[in-house]
Amino acid sequence: MSARGTRAARGADAGGAAVLEARGVSFAFAGRGSVLRNLTFAVDPGTVTAILGPNGAGKTTLLDVCLGWRRPDRGSVLLRGRPLASWGRREQARVMSLVPQRENVRFDFTVTDYVLLGRSPHLPVLGVPGPGDLAIARDALRTAGIAGLAERSIATLSGGEYQLMLVARSLAQQSSLLLLDEPASHLDPAHQQRVTVLLRHLADRGLAVVYTSHDPQAAAASADTVHLLRNGRFAFSGTPRRTLTPESLRAVYGVPFRVAWTRHGPHVSWEE
């Protein structure tokens, strides 16, 4: 069995049933027609699922539906085998967390104080984080590789540092499912690599990771399952090697690609 196949099998063993499951999900905006069309997929513990597609394909809307922010017109979403609508917000937040592309924060938090916000679902209403919460936040900073930024103002962070801080906040939430909306967009290559490697590391620790992206190279290197979304449908789904082919990428993105699988890893690029 391949290393990626071993990881997927280990993830399936870690929790039995899928952490997240969408069954025949469809969604339409008023006046725009269907955005998502009959999407079905499952996410197991210990795996990375990448959802790729061009702008307007429905990637962010799909995350919104998985979070319960938008209710599907048809189909259902299950979280740990239960209908998503049956979960209370705080209960859901202990299982599922979101890393957005960016947040507009009006207060000048330190990085540690911001990451401590991830402890909110575990605190009483108006509760104050205690020493245990602080220890969890510091561990999240170490896992994200930014412990050295703990006392920095979030206003001084670079784009890559800020993105890693958002991941750390979700880790402090201690959820078993991590959803990320284009986590490496607008980052320089070094931070893109750090985020991609971190997502793989988190899945290898047992988390279920789902992220949207425009980057087939990162998906080829880190994901166990790739879904290529086009016009609201999964045009291609499967392992990266099966899904990320020149033919499928051209069909989805409309430009030619070159794909090579070597002993040093995958290489995906636009073809001139």
GROMACS .gro file of C-alpha atoms in nm:
model
  272
    1MET     CA    1   0.000   0.000   0.000
    2SER     CA    2   0.125   0.351  -0.081
    3ALA     CA    3   0.210   0.603   0.192
    4ARG     CA    4  -0.098   0.806   0.103
    5GLY     CA    5  -0.315   0.493   0.099
    6THR     CA    6  -0.178   0.396   0.439
    7ARG     CA    7  -0.266   0.740   0.575
    8ALA     CA    8  -0.620   0.716   0.439
    9ALA     CA    9  -0.667   0.368   0.586
   10ARG     CA   10  -0.534   0.486   0.922
   11GLY     CA   11  -0.775   0.781   0.910
   12ALA     CA   12  -1.070   0.555   0.841
   13ASP     CA   13  -0.971   0.336   1.134
   14ALA     CA   14  -0.930   0.635   1.367
   15GLY     CA   15  -1.294   0.727   1.390
   16GLY     CA   16  -1.502   0.472   1.199
   17ALA     CA   17  -1.773   0.679   1.034
   18ALA     CA   18  -1.696   0.993   0.837
   19VAL     CA   19  -1.658   1.313   1.035
   20LEU     CA   20  -1.837   1.510   0.764
   21GLU     CA   21  -2.069   1.385   0.492
   22ALA     CA   22  -2.264   1.565   0.222
   23ARG     CA   23  -2.541   1.374   0.046
   24GLY     CA   24  -2.683   1.509  -0.278
   25VAL     CA   25  -2.635   1.872  -0.177
   26SER     CA   26  -2.776   2.140  -0.408
   27PHE     CA   27  -2.799   2.513  -0.348
   28ALA     CA   28  -2.912   2.814  -0.548
   29PHE     CA   29  -2.899   3.188  -0.489
   30ALA     CA   30  -3.214   3.381  -0.575
   31GLY     CA   31  -3.175   3.527  -0.922
   32ARG     CA   32  -2.853   3.336  -0.996
   33GLY     CA   33  -2.972   2.982  -1.044
   34SER     CA   34  -2.797   2.672  -0.909
   35VAL     CA   35  -2.453   2.716  -0.756
   36LEU     CA   36  -2.414   2.363  -0.618
   37ARG     CA   37  -2.561   2.063  -0.798
   38ASN     CA   38  -2.607   1.724  -0.632
   39LEU     CA   39  -2.272   1.709  -0.450
   40THR     CA   40  -2.189   1.400  -0.246
   41PHE     CA   41  -1.868   1.338  -0.055
   42ALA     CA   42  -1.738   1.214   0.282
   43VAL     CA   43  -1.439   1.317   0.492
   44ASP     CA   44  -1.269   1.066   0.722
   45PRO     CA   45  -1.050   1.136   1.025
   46GLY     CA   46  -0.680   1.164   0.946
   47THR     CA   47  -0.727   1.271   0.584
   48VAL     CA   48  -0.689   1.582   0.371
   49THR     CA   49  -0.961   1.665   0.118
   50ALA     CA   50  -0.888   1.937  -0.138
   51ILE     CA   51  -1.167   2.106  -0.334
   52LEU     CA   52  -1.032   2.279  -0.642
   53GLY     CA   53  -1.201   2.486  -0.907
   54PRO     CA   54  -1.198   2.821  -1.086
   55ASN     CA   55  -1.347   3.141  -0.946
   56GLY     CA   56  -1.724   3.116  -0.921
   57ALA     CA   57  -1.728   2.735  -0.921
   58GLY     CA   58  -1.899   2.724  -0.579
   59LYS     CA   59  -1.609   2.637  -0.347
   60THR     CA   60  -1.679   2.893  -0.075
   61THR     CA   61  -2.055   2.833  -0.099
   62LEU     CA   62  -1.992   2.463  -0.040
   63LEU     CA   63  -1.795   2.545   0.276
   64ASP     CA   64  -2.080   2.772   0.388
   65VAL     CA   65  -2.326   2.484   0.347
   66CYS     CA   66  -2.095   2.246   0.535
   67LEU     CA   67  -2.075   2.499   0.819
   68GLY     CA   68  -2.452   2.538   0.832
   69TRP     CA   69  -2.435   2.905   0.731
   70ARG     CA   70  -2.647   2.826   0.425
   71ARG     CA   71  -2.912   2.557   0.417
   72PRO     CA   72  -2.910   2.336   0.106
   73ASP     CA   73  -3.218   2.342  -0.117
   74ARG     CA   74  -3.186   1.965  -0.156
   75GLY     CA   75  -2.976   1.702   0.014
   76SER     CA   76  -2.826   1.695   0.360
   77VAL     CA   77  -2.504   1.747   0.555
   78LEU     CA   78  -2.410   1.514   0.841
   79LEU     CA   79  -2.157   1.589   1.113
   80ARG     CA   80  -2.043   1.275   1.294
   81GLY     CA   81  -2.345   1.098   1.152
   82ARG     CA   82  -2.598   1.355   1.279
   83PRO     CA   83  -2.785   1.608   1.065
   84LEU     CA   84  -2.602   1.938   1.084
   85ALA     CA   85  -2.923   2.121   1.177
   86SER     CA   86  -2.946   1.917   1.499
   87TRP     CA   87  -2.621   2.061   1.636
   88GLY     CA   88  -2.616   2.365   1.863
   89ARG     CA   89  -2.367   2.633   1.764
   90ARG     CA   90  -2.136   2.585   2.062
   91GLU     CA   91  -2.158   2.208   2.034
   92GLN     CA   92  -2.076   2.225   1.663
   93ALA     CA   93  -1.783   2.458   1.728
   94ARG     CA   94  -1.622   2.193   1.950
   95VAL     CA   95  -1.616   1.957   1.653
   96MET     CA   96  -1.578   2.183   1.347
   97SER     CA   97  -1.369   2.495   1.299
   98LEU     CA   98  -1.312   2.734   1.010
   99VAL     CA   99  -0.996   2.907   0.894
  100PRO     CA  100  -1.114   3.197   0.672
  101GLN     CA  101  -0.906   3.368   0.408
  102ARG     CA  102  -0.881   3.680   0.625
  103GLU     CA  103  -1.060   3.848   0.913
  104ASN     CA  104  -1.102   4.218   0.980
  105VAL     CA  105  -1.015   4.253   1.348
  106ARG     CA  106  -1.085   4.591   1.505
  107PHE     CA  107  -0.884   4.536   1.824
  108ASP     CA  108  -0.507   4.526   1.868
  109PHE     CA  109  -0.473   4.175   2.010
  110THR     CA  110  -0.147   4.002   2.078
  111VAL     CA  111  -0.113   3.678   1.885
  112THR     CA  112  -0.165   3.475   2.204
  113ASP     CA  113  -0.480   3.666   2.298
  114TYR     CA  114  -0.620   3.617   1.949
  115VAL     CA  115  -0.549   3.244   1.950
  116LEU     CA  116  -0.720   3.221   2.290
  117LEU     CA  117  -1.043   3.320   2.115
  118GLY     CA  118  -1.047   2.962   1.989
  119ARG     CA  119  -1.123   2.849   2.343
  120SER     CA  120  -1.461   3.027   2.344
  121PRO     CA  121  -1.674   2.716   2.270
  122HIS     CA  122  -1.527   2.549   2.577
  123LEU     CA  123  -1.589   2.837   2.819
  124PRO     CA  124  -1.906   2.938   3.002
  125VAL     CA  125  -2.088   3.243   2.871
  126LEU     CA  126  -1.877   3.547   2.972
  127GLY     CA  127  -1.615   3.303   3.104
  128VAL     CA  128  -1.247   3.397   3.115
  129PRO     CA  129  -0.973   3.166   2.982
  130GLY     CA  130  -0.773   2.999   3.258
  131PRO     CA  131  -0.422   2.852   3.279
  132GLY     CA  132  -0.533   2.536   3.101
  133ASP     CA  133  -0.670   2.737   2.810
  134LEU     CA  134  -0.347   2.935   2.789
  135ALA     CA  135  -0.146   2.611   2.776
  136ILE     CA  136  -0.367   2.487   2.490
  137ALA     CA  137  -0.319   2.816   2.302
  138ARG     CA  138   0.058   2.799   2.344
  139ASP     CA  139   0.060   2.440   2.219
  140ALA     CA  140  -0.142   2.552   1.915
  141LEU     CA  141   0.114   2.823   1.844
  142ARG     CA  142   0.395   2.568   1.861
  143THR     CA  143   0.210   2.330   1.630
  144ALA     CA  144   0.155   2.610   1.378
  145GLY     CA  145   0.523   2.699   1.402
  146ILE     CA  146   0.471   3.054   1.529
  147ALA     CA  147   0.546   3.030   1.901
  148GLY     CA  148   0.802   3.307   1.851
  149LEU     CA  149   0.521   3.546   1.756
  150ALA     CA  150   0.323   3.493   2.077
  151GLU     CA  151   0.358   3.848   2.211
  152ARG     CA  152   0.349   4.029   1.877
  153SER     CA  153   0.062   4.258   1.786
  154ILE     CA  154  -0.151   4.101   1.516
  155ALA     CA  155  -0.133   4.434   1.331
  156THR     CA  156   0.239   4.372   1.266
  157LEU     CA  157   0.204   4.026   1.108
  158SER     CA  158   0.278   3.948   0.747
  159GLY     CA  159   0.013   3.773   0.537
  160GLY     CA  160   0.175   3.433   0.590
  161GLU     CA  161   0.217   3.483   0.964
  162TYR     CA  162  -0.145   3.596   0.991
  163GLN     CA  163  -0.267   3.286   0.809
  164LEU     CA  164  -0.071   3.059   1.041
  165MET     CA  165  -0.220   3.246   1.336
  166LEU     CA  166  -0.571   3.174   1.204
  167VAL     CA  167  -0.479   2.805   1.186
  168ALA     CA  168  -0.346   2.820   1.544
  169ARG     CA  169  -0.674   2.970   1.665
  170SER     CA  170  -0.865   2.682   1.509
  171LEU     CA  171  -0.624   2.434   1.669
  172ALA     CA  172  -0.690   2.595   2.008
  173GLN     CA  173  -1.057   2.520   1.943
  174GLN     CA  174  -0.960   2.150   1.959
  175SER     CA  175  -1.207   2.048   1.690
  176SER     CA  176  -1.166   1.724   1.499
  177LEU     CA  177  -1.261   1.880   1.162
  178LEU     CA  178  -1.078   2.176   1.012
  179LEU     CA  179  -1.228   2.367   0.717
  180LEU     CA  180  -1.006   2.619   0.537
  181ASP     CA  181  -1.105   2.863   0.262
  182GLU     CA  182  -0.809   2.903   0.024
  183PRO     CA  183  -0.556   2.902   0.309
  184ALA     CA  184  -0.249   2.967   0.092
  185SER     CA  185  -0.392   3.231  -0.141
  186HIS     CA  186  -0.191   3.555  -0.164
  187LEU     CA  187   0.103   3.399   0.025
  188ASP     CA  188   0.464   3.388  -0.090
  189PRO     CA  189   0.603   3.043  -0.187
  190ALA     CA  190   0.771   2.985   0.151
  191HIS     CA  191   0.450   3.042   0.346
  192GLN     CA  192   0.247   2.846   0.091
  193GLN     CA  193   0.477   2.552   0.159
  194ARG     CA  194   0.453   2.597   0.537
  195VAL     CA  195   0.073   2.597   0.527
  196THR     CA  196   0.059   2.295   0.294
  197VAL     CA  197   0.302   2.093   0.506
  198LEU     CA  198   0.114   2.192   0.824
  199LEU     CA  199  -0.219   2.068   0.685
  200ARG     CA  200  -0.063   1.732   0.602
  201HIS     CA  201   0.091   1.716   0.949
  202LEU     CA  202  -0.243   1.789   1.117
  203ALA     CA  203  -0.415   1.512   0.923
  204ASP     CA  204  -0.137   1.271   1.016
  205ARG     CA  205  -0.216   1.357   1.380
  206GLY     CA  206  -0.576   1.245   1.322
  207LEU     CA  207  -0.763   1.561   1.223
  208ALA     CA  208  -0.995   1.570   0.924
  209VAL     CA  209  -0.890   1.857   0.696
  210VAL     CA  210  -1.095   2.006   0.412
  211TYR     CA  211  -0.970   2.303   0.214
  212THR     CA  212  -1.053   2.494  -0.101
  213SER     CA  213  -0.779   2.604  -0.336
  214HIS     CA  214  -0.675   2.709  -0.684
  215ASP     CA  215  -0.343   2.525  -0.651
  216PRO     CA  216  -0.329   2.172  -0.795
  217GLN     CA  217   0.040   2.145  -0.706
  218ALA     CA  218  -0.033   2.180  -0.334
  219ALA     CA  219  -0.325   1.936  -0.360
  220ALA     CA  220  -0.106   1.683  -0.538
  221ALA     CA  221   0.151   1.705  -0.259
  222SER     CA  222  -0.078   1.702   0.044
  223ALA     CA  223  -0.426   1.566  -0.025
  224ASP     CA  224  -0.566   1.217   0.003
  225THR     CA  225  -0.876   1.306  -0.200
  226VAL     CA  226  -0.927   1.579  -0.460
  227HIS     CA  227  -1.260   1.705  -0.595
  228LEU     CA  228  -1.249   1.924  -0.907
  229LEU     CA  229  -1.553   2.154  -0.898
  230ARG     CA  230  -1.688   2.299  -1.222
  231ASN     CA  231  -2.022   2.475  -1.264
  232GLY     CA  232  -2.138   2.351  -0.926
  233ARG     CA  233  -2.065   1.984  -0.991
  234PHE     CA  234  -1.775   1.754  -0.910
  235ALA     CA  235  -1.637   1.701  -1.258
  236PHE     CA  236  -1.362   1.469  -1.129
  237SER     CA  237  -1.302   1.309  -0.789
  238GLY     CA  238  -1.050   1.064  -0.647
  239THR     CA  239  -0.689   1.037  -0.543
  240PRO     CA  240  -0.457   1.316  -0.663
  241ARG     CA  241  -0.281   1.087  -0.911
  242ARG     CA  242  -0.613   0.978  -1.058
  243THR     CA  243  -0.779   1.319  -1.055
  244LEU     CA  244  -0.504   1.569  -1.136
  245THR     CA  245  -0.439   1.481  -1.497
  246PRO     CA  246  -0.369   1.723  -1.783
  247GLU     CA  247  -0.706   1.636  -1.933
  248SER     CA  248  -0.912   1.690  -1.618
  249LEU     CA  249  -0.733   2.014  -1.524
  250ARG     CA  250  -0.781   2.156  -1.871
  251ALA     CA  251  -1.148   2.059  -1.865
  252VAL     CA  252  -1.198   2.244  -1.535
  253TYR     CA  253  -0.971   2.547  -1.576
  254GLY     CA  254  -0.974   2.590  -1.954
  255VAL     CA  255  -0.596   2.610  -1.993
  256PRO     CA  256  -0.339   2.338  -2.073
  257PHE     CA  257  -0.144   2.180  -1.786
  258ARG     CA  258   0.167   1.969  -1.757
  259VAL     CA  259   0.159   1.699  -1.485
  260ALA     CA  260   0.451   1.476  -1.387
  261TRP     CA  261   0.470   1.221  -1.104
  262THR     CA  262   0.834   1.157  -1.013
  263ARG     CA  263   1.021   0.990  -0.728
  264HIS     CA  264   1.079   1.340  -0.590
  265GLY     CA  265   0.708   1.410  -0.580
  266PRO     CA  266   0.442   1.555  -0.811
  267HIS     CA  267   0.493   1.854  -1.037
  268VAL     CA  268   0.195   2.042  -1.181
  269SER     CA  269   0.231   2.355  -1.393
  270TRP     CA  270   0.063   2.550  -1.668
  271GLU     CA  271   0.179   2.455  -2.012
  272GLU     CA  272   0.295   2.743  -2.230
   0.00000   0.00000   0.00000
